[in-house]
Coordinates of C-alpha atoms in Angstrom, one line a residue:
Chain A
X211 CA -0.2 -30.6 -21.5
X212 CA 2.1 -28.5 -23.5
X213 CA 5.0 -27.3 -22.3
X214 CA 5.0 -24.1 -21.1
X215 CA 8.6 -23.1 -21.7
X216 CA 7.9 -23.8 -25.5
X217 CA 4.9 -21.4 -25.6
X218 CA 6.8 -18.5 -24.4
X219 CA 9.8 -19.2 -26.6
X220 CA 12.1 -20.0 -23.8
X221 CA 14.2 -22.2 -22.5
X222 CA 13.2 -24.1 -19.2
X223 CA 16.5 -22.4 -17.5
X224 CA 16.0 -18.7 -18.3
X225 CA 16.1 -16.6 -15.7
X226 CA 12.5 -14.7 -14.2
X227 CA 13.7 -11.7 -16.3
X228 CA 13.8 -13.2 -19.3
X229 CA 10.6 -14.7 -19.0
X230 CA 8.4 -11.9 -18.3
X231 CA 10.3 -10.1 -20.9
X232 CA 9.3 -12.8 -23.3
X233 CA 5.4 -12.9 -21.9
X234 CA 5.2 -9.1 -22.4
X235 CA 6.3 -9.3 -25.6
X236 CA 4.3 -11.9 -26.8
X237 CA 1.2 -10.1 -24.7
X238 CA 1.7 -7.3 -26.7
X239 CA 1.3 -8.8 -30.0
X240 CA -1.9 -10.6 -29.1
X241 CA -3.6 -8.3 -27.5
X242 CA -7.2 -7.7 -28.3
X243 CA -6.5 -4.0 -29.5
X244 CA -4.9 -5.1 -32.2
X245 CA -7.5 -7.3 -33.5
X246 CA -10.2 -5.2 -32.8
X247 CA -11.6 -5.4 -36.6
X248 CA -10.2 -8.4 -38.0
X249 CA -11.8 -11.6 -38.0
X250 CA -9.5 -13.7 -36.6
X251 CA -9.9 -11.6 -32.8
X252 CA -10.6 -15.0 -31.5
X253 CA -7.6 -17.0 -32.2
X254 CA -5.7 -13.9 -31.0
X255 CA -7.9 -14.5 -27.8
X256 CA -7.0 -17.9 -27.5
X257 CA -3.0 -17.7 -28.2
X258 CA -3.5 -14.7 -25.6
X259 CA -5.1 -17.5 -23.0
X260 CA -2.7 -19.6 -24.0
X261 CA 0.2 -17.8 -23.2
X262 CA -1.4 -16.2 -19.7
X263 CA -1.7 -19.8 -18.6
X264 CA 1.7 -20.6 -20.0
X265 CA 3.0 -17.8 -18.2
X266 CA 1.2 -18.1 -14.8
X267 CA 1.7 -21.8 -14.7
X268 CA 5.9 -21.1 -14.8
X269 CA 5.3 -18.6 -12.3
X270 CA 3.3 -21.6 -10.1
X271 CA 6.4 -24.3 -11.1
X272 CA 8.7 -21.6 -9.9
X273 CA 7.5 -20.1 -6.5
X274 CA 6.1 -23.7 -5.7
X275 CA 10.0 -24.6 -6.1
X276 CA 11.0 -21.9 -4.1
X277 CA 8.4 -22.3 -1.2
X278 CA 8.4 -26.4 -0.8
X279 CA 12.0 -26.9 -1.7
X280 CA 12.9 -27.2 2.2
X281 CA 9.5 -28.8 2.8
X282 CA 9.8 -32.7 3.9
X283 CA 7.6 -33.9 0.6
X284 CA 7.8 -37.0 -0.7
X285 CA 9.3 -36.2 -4.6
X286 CA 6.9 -38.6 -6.4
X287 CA 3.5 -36.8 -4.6
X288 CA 5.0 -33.5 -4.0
X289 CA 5.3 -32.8 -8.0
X290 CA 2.4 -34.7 -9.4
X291 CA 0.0 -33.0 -7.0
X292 CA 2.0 -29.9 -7.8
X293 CA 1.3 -30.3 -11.8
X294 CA -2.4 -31.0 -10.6
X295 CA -2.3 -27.7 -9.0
X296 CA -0.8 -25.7 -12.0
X297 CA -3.6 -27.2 -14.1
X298 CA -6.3 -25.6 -12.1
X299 CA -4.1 -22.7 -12.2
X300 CA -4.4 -22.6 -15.7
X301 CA -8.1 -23.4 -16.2
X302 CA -8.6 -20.6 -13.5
X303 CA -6.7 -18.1 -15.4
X304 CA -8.5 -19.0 -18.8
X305 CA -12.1 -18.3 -16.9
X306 CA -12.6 -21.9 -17.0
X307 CA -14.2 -22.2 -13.8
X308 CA -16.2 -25.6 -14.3
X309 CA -13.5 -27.5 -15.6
X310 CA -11.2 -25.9 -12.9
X311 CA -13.8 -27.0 -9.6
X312 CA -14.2 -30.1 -10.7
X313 CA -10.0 -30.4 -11.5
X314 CA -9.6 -28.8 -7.7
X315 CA -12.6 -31.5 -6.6
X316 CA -10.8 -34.7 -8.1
X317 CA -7.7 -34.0 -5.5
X318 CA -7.8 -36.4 -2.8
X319 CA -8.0 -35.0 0.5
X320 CA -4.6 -36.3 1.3
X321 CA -2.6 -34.4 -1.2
X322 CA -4.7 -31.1 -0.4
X323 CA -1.9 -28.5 0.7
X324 CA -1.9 -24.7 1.3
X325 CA -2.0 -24.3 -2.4
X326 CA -4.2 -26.3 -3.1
X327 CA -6.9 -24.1 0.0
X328 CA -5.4 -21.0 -2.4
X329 CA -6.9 -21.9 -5.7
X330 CA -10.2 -22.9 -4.1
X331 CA -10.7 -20.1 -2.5
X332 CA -9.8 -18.3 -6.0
X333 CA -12.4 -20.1 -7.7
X334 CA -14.9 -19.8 -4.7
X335 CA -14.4 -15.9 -5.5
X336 CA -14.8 -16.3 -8.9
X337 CA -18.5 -17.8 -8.4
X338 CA -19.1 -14.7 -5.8
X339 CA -19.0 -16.8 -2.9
X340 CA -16.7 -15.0 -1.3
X341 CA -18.0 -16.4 2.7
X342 CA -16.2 -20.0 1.4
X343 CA -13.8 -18.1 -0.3
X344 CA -12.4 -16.3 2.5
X345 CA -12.5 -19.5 4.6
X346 CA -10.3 -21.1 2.1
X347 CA -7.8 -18.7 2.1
X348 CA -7.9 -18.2 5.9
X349 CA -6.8 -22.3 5.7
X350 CA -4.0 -21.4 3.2
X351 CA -2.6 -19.1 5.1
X352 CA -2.4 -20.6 8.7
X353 CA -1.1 -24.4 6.2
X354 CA 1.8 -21.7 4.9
X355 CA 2.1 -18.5 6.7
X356 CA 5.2 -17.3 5.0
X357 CA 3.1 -17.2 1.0
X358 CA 3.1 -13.7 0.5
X359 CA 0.3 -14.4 -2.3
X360 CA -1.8 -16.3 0.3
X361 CA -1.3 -13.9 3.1
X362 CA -2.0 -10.7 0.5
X363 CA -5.3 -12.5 -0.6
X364 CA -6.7 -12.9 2.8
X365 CA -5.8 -9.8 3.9
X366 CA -7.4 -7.9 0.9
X367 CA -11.1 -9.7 2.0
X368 CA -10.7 -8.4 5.5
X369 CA -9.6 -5.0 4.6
X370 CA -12.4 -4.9 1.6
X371 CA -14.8 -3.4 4.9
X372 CA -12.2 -0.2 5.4
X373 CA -11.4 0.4 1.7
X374 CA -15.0 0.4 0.7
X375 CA -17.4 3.0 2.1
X376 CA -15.1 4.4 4.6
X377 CA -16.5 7.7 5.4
X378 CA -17.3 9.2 8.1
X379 CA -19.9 12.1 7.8
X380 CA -18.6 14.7 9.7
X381 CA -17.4 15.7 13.1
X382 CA -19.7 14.3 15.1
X383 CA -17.7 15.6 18.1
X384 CA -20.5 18.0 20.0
X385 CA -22.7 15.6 21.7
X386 CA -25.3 16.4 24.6
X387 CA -22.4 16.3 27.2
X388 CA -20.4 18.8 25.1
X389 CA -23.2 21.7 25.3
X390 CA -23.7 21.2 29.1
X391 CA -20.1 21.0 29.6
X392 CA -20.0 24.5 27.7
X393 CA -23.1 26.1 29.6
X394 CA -21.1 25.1 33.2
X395 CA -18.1 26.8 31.7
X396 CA -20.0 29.4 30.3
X397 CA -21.4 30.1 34.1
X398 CA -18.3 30.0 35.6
X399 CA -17.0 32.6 33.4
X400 CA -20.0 34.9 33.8
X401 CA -19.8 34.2 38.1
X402 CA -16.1 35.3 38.1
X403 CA -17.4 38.5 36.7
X404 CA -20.0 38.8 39.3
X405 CA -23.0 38.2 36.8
X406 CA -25.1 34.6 36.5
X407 CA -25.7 32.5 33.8
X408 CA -27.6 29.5 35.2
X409 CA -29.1 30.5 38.8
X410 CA -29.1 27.3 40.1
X411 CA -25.4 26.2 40.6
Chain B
X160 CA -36.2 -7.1 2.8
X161 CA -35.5 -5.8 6.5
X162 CA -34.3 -2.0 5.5
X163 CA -30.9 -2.2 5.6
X164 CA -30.6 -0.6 1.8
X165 CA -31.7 2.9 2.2
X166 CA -29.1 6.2 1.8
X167 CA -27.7 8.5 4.0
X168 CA -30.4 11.1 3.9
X169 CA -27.2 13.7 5.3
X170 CA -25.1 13.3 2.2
X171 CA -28.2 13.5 -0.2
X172 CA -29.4 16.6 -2.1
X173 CA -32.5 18.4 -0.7
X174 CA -34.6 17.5 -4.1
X175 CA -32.7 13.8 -4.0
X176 CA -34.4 13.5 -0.9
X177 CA -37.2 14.8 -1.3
X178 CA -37.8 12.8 -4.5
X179 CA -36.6 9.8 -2.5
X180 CA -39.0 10.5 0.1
X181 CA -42.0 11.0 -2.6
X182 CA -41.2 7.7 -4.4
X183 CA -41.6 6.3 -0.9
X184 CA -44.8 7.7 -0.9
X185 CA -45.9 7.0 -4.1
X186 CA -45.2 3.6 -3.4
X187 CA -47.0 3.0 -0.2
X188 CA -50.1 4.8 -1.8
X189 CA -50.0 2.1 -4.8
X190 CA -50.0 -0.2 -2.7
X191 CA -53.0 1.0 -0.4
X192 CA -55.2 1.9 -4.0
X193 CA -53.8 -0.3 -6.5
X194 CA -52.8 -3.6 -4.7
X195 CA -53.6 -4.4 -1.3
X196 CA -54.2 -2.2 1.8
X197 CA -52.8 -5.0 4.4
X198 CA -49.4 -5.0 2.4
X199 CA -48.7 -1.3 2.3
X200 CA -48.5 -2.0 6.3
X201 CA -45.2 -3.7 6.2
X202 CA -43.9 -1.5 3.3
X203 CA -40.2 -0.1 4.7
X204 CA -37.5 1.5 2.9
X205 CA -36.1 -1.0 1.2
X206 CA -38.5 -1.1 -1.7
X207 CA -37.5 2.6 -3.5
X208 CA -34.3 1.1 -4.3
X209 CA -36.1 -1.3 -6.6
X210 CA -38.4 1.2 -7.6
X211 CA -35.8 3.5 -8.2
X212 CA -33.4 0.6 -10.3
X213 CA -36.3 -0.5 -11.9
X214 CA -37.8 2.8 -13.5
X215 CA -34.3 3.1 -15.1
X216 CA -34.3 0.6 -16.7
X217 CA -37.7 1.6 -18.5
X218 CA -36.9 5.2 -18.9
X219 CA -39.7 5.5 -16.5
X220 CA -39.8 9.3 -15.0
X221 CA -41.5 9.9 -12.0
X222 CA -44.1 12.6 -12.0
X223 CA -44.9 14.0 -8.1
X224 CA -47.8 16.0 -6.8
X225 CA -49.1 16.6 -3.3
X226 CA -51.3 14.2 -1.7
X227 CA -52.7 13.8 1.5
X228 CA -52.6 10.1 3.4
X229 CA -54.2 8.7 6.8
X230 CA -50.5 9.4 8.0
X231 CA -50.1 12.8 7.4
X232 CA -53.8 14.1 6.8
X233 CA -53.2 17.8 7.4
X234 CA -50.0 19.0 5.3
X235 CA -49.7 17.5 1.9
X236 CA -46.9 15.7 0.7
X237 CA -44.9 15.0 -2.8
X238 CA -46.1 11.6 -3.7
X239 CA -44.8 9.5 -6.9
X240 CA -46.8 8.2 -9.2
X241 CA -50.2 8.9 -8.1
X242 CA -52.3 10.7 -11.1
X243 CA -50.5 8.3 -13.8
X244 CA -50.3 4.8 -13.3
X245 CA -46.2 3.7 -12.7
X246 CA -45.2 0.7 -14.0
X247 CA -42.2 0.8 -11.8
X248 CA -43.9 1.5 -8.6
X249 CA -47.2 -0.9 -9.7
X250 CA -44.4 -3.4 -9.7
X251 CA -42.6 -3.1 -6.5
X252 CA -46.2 -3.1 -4.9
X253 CA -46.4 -6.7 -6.6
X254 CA -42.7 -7.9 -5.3
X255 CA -43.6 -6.9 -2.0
X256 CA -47.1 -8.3 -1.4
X257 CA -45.2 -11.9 -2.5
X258 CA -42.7 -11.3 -0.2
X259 CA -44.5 -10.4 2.7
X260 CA -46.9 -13.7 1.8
X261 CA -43.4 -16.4 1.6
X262 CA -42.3 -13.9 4.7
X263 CA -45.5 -14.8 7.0
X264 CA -45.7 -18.0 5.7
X265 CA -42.0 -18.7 6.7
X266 CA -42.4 -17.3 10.4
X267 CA -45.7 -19.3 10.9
X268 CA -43.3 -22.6 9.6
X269 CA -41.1 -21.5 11.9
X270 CA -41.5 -23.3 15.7
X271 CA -39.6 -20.7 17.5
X272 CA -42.6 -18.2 16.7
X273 CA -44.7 -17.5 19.8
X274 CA -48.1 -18.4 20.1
X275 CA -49.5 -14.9 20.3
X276 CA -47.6 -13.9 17.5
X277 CA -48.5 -16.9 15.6
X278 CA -52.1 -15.5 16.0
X279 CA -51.4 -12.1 14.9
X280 CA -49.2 -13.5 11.8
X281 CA -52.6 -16.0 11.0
X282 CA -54.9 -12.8 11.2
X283 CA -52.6 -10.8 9.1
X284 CA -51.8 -13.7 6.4
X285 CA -55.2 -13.8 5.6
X286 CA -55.9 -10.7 4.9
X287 CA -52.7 -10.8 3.0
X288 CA -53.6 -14.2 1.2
X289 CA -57.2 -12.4 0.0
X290 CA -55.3 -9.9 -1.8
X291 CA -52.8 -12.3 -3.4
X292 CA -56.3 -14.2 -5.2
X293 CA -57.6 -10.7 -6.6
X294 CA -54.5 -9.7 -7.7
X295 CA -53.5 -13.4 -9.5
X296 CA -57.0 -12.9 -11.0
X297 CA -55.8 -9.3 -12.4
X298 CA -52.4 -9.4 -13.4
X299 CA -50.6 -12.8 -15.1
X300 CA -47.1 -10.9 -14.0
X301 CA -47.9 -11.2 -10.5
X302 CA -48.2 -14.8 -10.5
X303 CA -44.8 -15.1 -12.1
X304 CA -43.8 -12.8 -9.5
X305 CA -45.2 -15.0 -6.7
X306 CA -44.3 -18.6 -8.1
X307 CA -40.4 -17.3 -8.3
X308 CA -40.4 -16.1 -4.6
X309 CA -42.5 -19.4 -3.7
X310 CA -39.5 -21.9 -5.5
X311 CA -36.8 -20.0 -3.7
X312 CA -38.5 -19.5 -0.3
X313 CA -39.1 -23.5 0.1
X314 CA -35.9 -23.9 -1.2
X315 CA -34.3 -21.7 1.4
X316 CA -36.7 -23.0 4.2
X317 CA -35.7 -26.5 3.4
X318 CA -31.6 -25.6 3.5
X319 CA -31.8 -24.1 7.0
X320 CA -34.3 -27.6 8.1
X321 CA -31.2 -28.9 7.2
X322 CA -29.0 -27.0 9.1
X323 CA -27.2 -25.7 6.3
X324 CA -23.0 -24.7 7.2
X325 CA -22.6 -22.5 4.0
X326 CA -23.5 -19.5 4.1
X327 CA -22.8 -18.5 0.6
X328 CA -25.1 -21.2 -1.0
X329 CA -28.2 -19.7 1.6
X330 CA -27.1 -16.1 0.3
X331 CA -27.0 -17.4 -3.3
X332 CA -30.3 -19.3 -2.9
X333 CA -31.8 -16.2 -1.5
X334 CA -30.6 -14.5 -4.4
X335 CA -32.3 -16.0 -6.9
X336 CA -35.6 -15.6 -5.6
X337 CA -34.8 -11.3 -6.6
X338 CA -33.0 -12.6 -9.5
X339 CA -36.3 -13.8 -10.8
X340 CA -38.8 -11.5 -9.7
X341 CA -36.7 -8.2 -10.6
X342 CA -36.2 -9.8 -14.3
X343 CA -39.6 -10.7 -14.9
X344 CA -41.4 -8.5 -17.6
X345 CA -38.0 -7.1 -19.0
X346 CA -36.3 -8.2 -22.0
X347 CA -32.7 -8.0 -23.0
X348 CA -30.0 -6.3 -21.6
X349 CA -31.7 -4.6 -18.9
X350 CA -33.3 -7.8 -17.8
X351 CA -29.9 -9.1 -17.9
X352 CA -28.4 -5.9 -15.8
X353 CA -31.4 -5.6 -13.6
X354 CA -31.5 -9.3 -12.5
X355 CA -27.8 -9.5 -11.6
X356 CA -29.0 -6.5 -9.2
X357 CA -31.6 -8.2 -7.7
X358 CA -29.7 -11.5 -7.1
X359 CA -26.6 -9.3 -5.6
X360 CA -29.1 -7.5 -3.0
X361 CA -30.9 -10.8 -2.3
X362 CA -27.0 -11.9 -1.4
X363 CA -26.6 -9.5 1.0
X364 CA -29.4 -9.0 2.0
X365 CA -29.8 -12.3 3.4
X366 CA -26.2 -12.8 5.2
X367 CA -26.4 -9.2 6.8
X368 CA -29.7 -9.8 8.6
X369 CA -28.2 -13.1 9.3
X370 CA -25.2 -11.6 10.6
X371 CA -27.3 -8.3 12.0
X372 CA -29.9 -10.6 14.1
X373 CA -26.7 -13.3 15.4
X374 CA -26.8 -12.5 19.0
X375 CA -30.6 -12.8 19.0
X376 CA -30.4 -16.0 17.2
X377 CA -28.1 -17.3 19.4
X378 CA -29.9 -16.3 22.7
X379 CA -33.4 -17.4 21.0
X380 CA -31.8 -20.7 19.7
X381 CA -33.0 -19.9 16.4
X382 CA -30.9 -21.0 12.8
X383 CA -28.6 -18.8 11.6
X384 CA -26.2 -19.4 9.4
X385 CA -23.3 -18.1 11.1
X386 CA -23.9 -19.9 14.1
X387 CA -24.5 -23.6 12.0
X388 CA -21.0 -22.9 10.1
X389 CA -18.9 -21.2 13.2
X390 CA -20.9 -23.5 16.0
X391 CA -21.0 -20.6 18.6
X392 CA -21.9 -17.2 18.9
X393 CA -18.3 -16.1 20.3
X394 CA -16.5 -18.3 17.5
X395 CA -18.7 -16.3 15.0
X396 CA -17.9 -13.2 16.7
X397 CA -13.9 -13.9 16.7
X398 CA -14.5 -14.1 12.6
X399 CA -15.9 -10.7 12.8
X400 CA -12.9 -8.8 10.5
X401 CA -14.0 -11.6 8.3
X402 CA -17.4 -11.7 7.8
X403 CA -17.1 -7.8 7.5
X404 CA -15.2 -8.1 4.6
X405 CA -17.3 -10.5 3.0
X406 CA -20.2 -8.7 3.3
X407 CA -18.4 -5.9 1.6
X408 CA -17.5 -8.2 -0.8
X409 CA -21.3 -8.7 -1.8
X410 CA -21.7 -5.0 -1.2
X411 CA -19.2 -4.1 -4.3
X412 CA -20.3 -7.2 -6.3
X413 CA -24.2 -5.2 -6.3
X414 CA -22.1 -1.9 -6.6
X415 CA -20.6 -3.0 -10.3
X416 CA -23.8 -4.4 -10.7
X417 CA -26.1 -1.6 -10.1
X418 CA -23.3 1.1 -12.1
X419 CA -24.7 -1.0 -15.2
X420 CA -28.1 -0.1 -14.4
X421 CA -27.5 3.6 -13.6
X422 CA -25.0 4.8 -15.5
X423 CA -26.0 7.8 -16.7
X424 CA -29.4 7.8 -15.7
X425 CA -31.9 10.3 -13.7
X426 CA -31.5 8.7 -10.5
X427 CA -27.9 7.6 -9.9
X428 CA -26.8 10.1 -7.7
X429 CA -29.0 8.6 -5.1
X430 CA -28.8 5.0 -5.8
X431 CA -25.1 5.7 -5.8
X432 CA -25.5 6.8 -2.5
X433 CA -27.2 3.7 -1.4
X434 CA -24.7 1.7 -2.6
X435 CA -21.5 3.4 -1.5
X436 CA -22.9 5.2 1.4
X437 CA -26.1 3.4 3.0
X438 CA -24.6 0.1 3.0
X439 CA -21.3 0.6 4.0
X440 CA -23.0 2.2 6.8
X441 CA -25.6 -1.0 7.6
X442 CA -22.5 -3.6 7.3
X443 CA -20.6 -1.3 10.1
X444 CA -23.7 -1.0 12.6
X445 CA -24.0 -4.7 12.4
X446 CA -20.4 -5.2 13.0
X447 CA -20.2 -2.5 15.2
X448 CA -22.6 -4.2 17.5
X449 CA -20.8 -7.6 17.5
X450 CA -17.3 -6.6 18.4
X451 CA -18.2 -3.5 21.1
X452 CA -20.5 -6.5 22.8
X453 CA -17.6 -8.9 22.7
X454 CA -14.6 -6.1 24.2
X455 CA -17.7 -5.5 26.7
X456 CA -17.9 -9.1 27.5
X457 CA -14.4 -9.9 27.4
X458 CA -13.3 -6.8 29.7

């Protein structure tokens, strides 16, 4: 695989800052806009995949680094099923989602980690099987509670049901109860002023 | 299809509902003159969405005038479709008599079905199954119709034999028996838009009667997939937030889906309604029922 740091035009130490400023820039030049007309739109698309996966799969390297580095992982399987994981990441981004299910498949059980529940259940969501999907990244998040990408993911599929279609018609506040309740009061008002509303109470 | 895709009539416009209404009616009296008078028994709501969907694609405008039925023999109602032939509403009629055929078929298959209503079910499916040979005589479309329904049907029968634990590949499966039948005699894009429709409500459809009929399942000790993949029906019902959400999940996938369709077409303000409003509304009952049942239980 190609280095990632080379696409973007960077140097594997730059800081975050200078990375997304170097992704944006490059972004901008390759977007589809400006090809709209001109024959070559698809190897703009493809430098623009290119550079997404490059991009997202620094971003993967990076918070991986930050969220395992006090994790008890063995070096040698902790990075290699870590570049296994940013590969899938990459195919995922790219809409590659055959090559990327069968990438996510070939990882033994035993190296299967929080991450690894994560980009299943992206690629379960992908394919609109969103029952797995959800399942996957209810595992993610109880493997690493403290991702805030995992956490955000699962919560978005359980708060889909209040964003979508919340509406309540209207008031539905006067039931049956709420009219008798008024005639009794109504009665009671009319008895203290020596009239009758309902004769028998 | 159980009725769980119908609108809000509260939040529709008098002449959106009373179109709505007359497409139902227009559909129902298809089926009683055109296709088979057994079938139009079972007809429900469910069916005008697909009528609806289906006659924009085509361009198809509905022309009403009042009729008079065995239901309502004294007033006359607005009725769809009934002194032209509609190709949208002819077809419906078709996708429901094949669905109502796999639908008996699969309940008499089924050995939790009791004996009396095994006998009822054997009455009705052949009254059913005589209508099915006229109409595969008639019409080559219908016989598409049916053999599309037929491949999904045993495939779906065969998954829950199993015992199937995923859900989504039931749903999916169920999917692609509408995926078929809404796509067949269309070409193009709208065969494209209209069958990515139909598999979408064949998704949901499927896991929110699953998820709708859970507690009956369970007491019954029928299938369901929720109770194969969470084991019991309290486990399923602590995944409630869950399945809620993934049920919406489906609901917006057919909610992009059916924006394709409708655009800017004659009848989007009440399939829109349907899709953002009625089954919203379905998805909460269901869940509704689960979790008040389980705080009733647990208190």
């Amino acid at each position: 695989m190609t280095d990632p740091y080379a696409v973007l035009g960077v140097s594997p130490s730059a800081s975050d800052e200078e990375i997304k400023k170097a992704y944006r820039e490059l972004a901008k030049k390759y977007h589809p806009d400006n090809y709209q007309n001109n024959p070559l739109g698809d190897l703009a698309a493809e430098k623009m995949k290119e550079i997404n996966a490059a991009y997202d799969q620094i971003q993967t390297m990076r918070a991986g680094a930050k969220s395992y580095s006090g994790a008890s992982y063995s070096a040698g399987s902790g990075s290699e099923s870590r570049e296994d994981l940013a590969a899938i990441r990459a195919q995922i981004n790219a809409g590659n989602l055959v090559d990327a299910e069968r990438l996510c498949n070939a990882v033994p059980v035993t190296r299967r980690n929080a991450e690894w529940y994560f980009l299943r259940g992206l690629i379960f969501q992908n394919q609109g099987r969103y029952a797995n999907a959800s399942e996957c990244y209810r595992a993610a998040c109880s493997m690493d509670p403290s991702n805030p990408e995992y956490v955000a993911k699962y919560n978005e599929i359980r708060t889909t049901s209040r964003n979508y279609g919340s509406y309540t018609p209207y008031n539905e506040s006067c039931s049956a109860c709420d009219v008798c309740q008024g005639l009794v009061c109504a009665d009671c008002c009319c008895e203290c002023m020596g009239g009758d509303l309902i004769r028998c109470c | 299809m159980f009725g769980y895709i119908r609108p809000r009539a509260e939040e529709l416009r008098v002449k959106e509902n009373e179109l709505y209404k007359a497409v139902y009616c227009g559909l129902c009296r298809t089926m009683r003159k055109r296709i088979s008078f057994a079938a139009a028994l079972s007809l429900n709501y469910d069916y005008v969405f697909l009528a609806l969907l289906r006659a924009e694609v085509s361009g198809e405008v509905f022309k009403l005038c009042q009729k008079r039925c065995p239901l309502h023999p004294i007033k006359p109602r607005n009725c769809a479709g009934a002194k032209t032939d509609s190709p949208a509403l002819n077809f419906v009629g078709k996708v429901h008599l094949a669905l109502t055929y796999e639908k008996l078929n699969d309940d008499l298959r089924d050995p939790d079905t009791g004996a009396i209503k095994k006998c009822v079910f054997r009455l009705y499916r052949l009254l059913i199954r005589k209508s099915i040979k006229k109409q595969k005589k008639r019409d080559p479309e219908f016989s598409e119709i049916l053999e599309a329904v037929t491949d999904s049907f045993f495939r779906l029968t065969d998954l829950e034999k199993e015992g199937c634990k995923d859900p989504d590949e039931l749903a999916h499966t169920c999917g692609a028996a509408l995926e078929r039948t809404c796509a067949v005699g269309l070409e193009g894009s709208a065969k494209r838009a209209l069958s990515a429709c139909g598999a979408c409500m064949g998704r949901l459809i499927y896991l929110l009667d699953a998820w709708d009929d859970l507690a009956r399942d369970a007491q019954k000790g029928c299938y369901n997939p929720y109770l194969a993949r969470y084991g019991t029906l309290e486990a399923a019902r602590s995944h409630a937030e869950e399945i809620d959400g993934v049920l919406s999940l489906y609901a917006e996938e057919l909610d992009r889906d059916v924006a394709l369709v409708t655009h800017p077409g004659r009848y989007a303000p009440i399939c829109e309604n349907i899709v953002k409003l009625g089954i919203p509304a379905a998805i909460r009952r269901a869940t509704v029922k689960h979790t008040v049942s389980n705080e009733r239980e647990s208190a």
